[in-house]
Amino acid sequence: MTIVLTDTFPIKTLKVTQGPRKYKY
């Protein structure tokens, strides 16, 4: 399980990847 926290221009994007599943907040 990999958690990637990315700071985008005006917003913050939290990407949680579990095997084949990808969650985008």
CSV table of N, CA and C in Angstrom, one decimal:
chain,number,residue,atom,x,y,z
A,1,MET,N,0.8,-1.2,0.0
A,1,MET,CA,0.0,0.0,0.0
A,1,MET,C,0.9,1.2,0.0
A,2,THR,N,0.7,2.1,-1.0
A,2,THR,CA,1.5,3.3,-1.1
A,2,THR,C,0.6,4.5,-0.9
A,3,ILE,N,1.0,5.5,-0.1
A,3,ILE,CA,0.2,6.7,0.1
A,3,ILE,C,1.0,7.9,-0.4
A,4,VAL,N,0.5,8.6,-1.4
A,4,VAL,CA,1.2,9.7,-1.9
A,4,VAL,C,0.4,11.0,-1.7
A,5,LEU,N,1.1,11.9,-1.0
A,5,LEU,CA,0.4,13.2,-0.8
A,5,LEU,C,1.0,14.3,-1.7
A,6,THR,N,0.2,14.8,-2.6
A,6,THR,CA,0.6,15.7,-3.6
A,6,THR,C,0.0,17.1,-3.4
A,7,ASP,N,0.8,18.1,-3.3
A,7,ASP,CA,0.2,19.5,-3.2
A,7,ASP,C,0.1,20.1,-4.6
A,8,THR,N,-1.2,20.2,-5.0
A,8,THR,CA,-1.5,20.7,-6.3
A,8,THR,C,-1.7,22.2,-6.2
A,9,PHE,N,-1.6,22.9,-7.4
A,9,PHE,CA,-1.8,24.3,-7.4
A,9,PHE,C,-2.7,24.9,-6.3
A,10,PRO,N,-4.0,24.8,-6.3
A,10,PRO,CA,-4.8,25.3,-5.2
A,10,PRO,C,-5.2,24.3,-4.2
A,11,ILE,N,-5.1,23.0,-4.6
A,11,ILE,CA,-5.6,22.0,-3.7
A,11,ILE,C,-4.6,20.9,-3.4
A,12,LYS,N,-4.9,20.1,-2.4
A,12,LYS,CA,-4.1,19.0,-2.0
A,12,LYS,C,-4.7,17.7,-2.5
A,13,THR,N,-3.9,16.8,-3.1
A,13,THR,CA,-4.5,15.6,-3.6
A,13,THR,C,-3.8,14.4,-2.8
A,14,LEU,N,-4.7,13.6,-2.2
A,14,LEU,CA,-4.2,12.4,-1.5
A,14,LEU,C,-4.5,11.2,-2.3
A,15,LYS,N,-3.4,10.5,-2.7
A,15,LYS,CA,-3.6,9.3,-3.5
A,15,LYS,C,-3.2,8.1,-2.7
A,16,VAL,N,-4.2,7.2,-2.6
A,16,VAL,CA,-3.9,5.9,-1.9
A,16,VAL,C,-4.0,4.8,-2.8
A,17,THR,N,-2.9,4.1,-3.0
A,17,THR,CA,-2.9,3.0,-4.0
A,17,THR,C,-2.8,1.6,-3.2
A,18,GLN,N,-3.8,0.8,-3.4
A,18,GLN,CA,-3.7,-0.5,-2.8
A,18,GLN,C,-3.7,-1.6,-3.9
A,19,GLY,N,-2.6,-2.1,-4.2
A,19,GLY,CA,-2.5,-3.1,-5.3
A,19,GLY,C,-3.1,-2.5,-6.6
A,20,PRO,N,-4.2,-3.1,-7.1
A,20,PRO,CA,-4.9,-2.7,-8.3
A,20,PRO,C,-5.9,-1.5,-8.1
A,21,ARG,N,-6.1,-1.2,-6.8
A,21,ARG,CA,-7.1,-0.2,-6.5
A,21,ARG,C,-6.5,1.2,-6.2
A,22,LYS,N,-7.1,2.2,-6.8
A,22,LYS,CA,-6.5,3.6,-6.6
A,22,LYS,C,-7.6,4.5,-6.1
A,23,TYR,N,-7.4,5.2,-5.0
A,23,TYR,CA,-8.3,6.1,-4.4
A,23,TYR,C,-7.8,7.5,-4.5
A,24,LYS,N,-8.6,8.4,-5.0
A,24,LYS,CA,-8.2,9.8,-5.1
A,24,LYS,C,-9.1,10.7,-4.3
A,25,TYR,N,-8.5,11.4,-3.4
A,25,TYR,CA,-9.2,12.3,-2.5
A,25,TYR,C,-8.9,13.8,-2.8
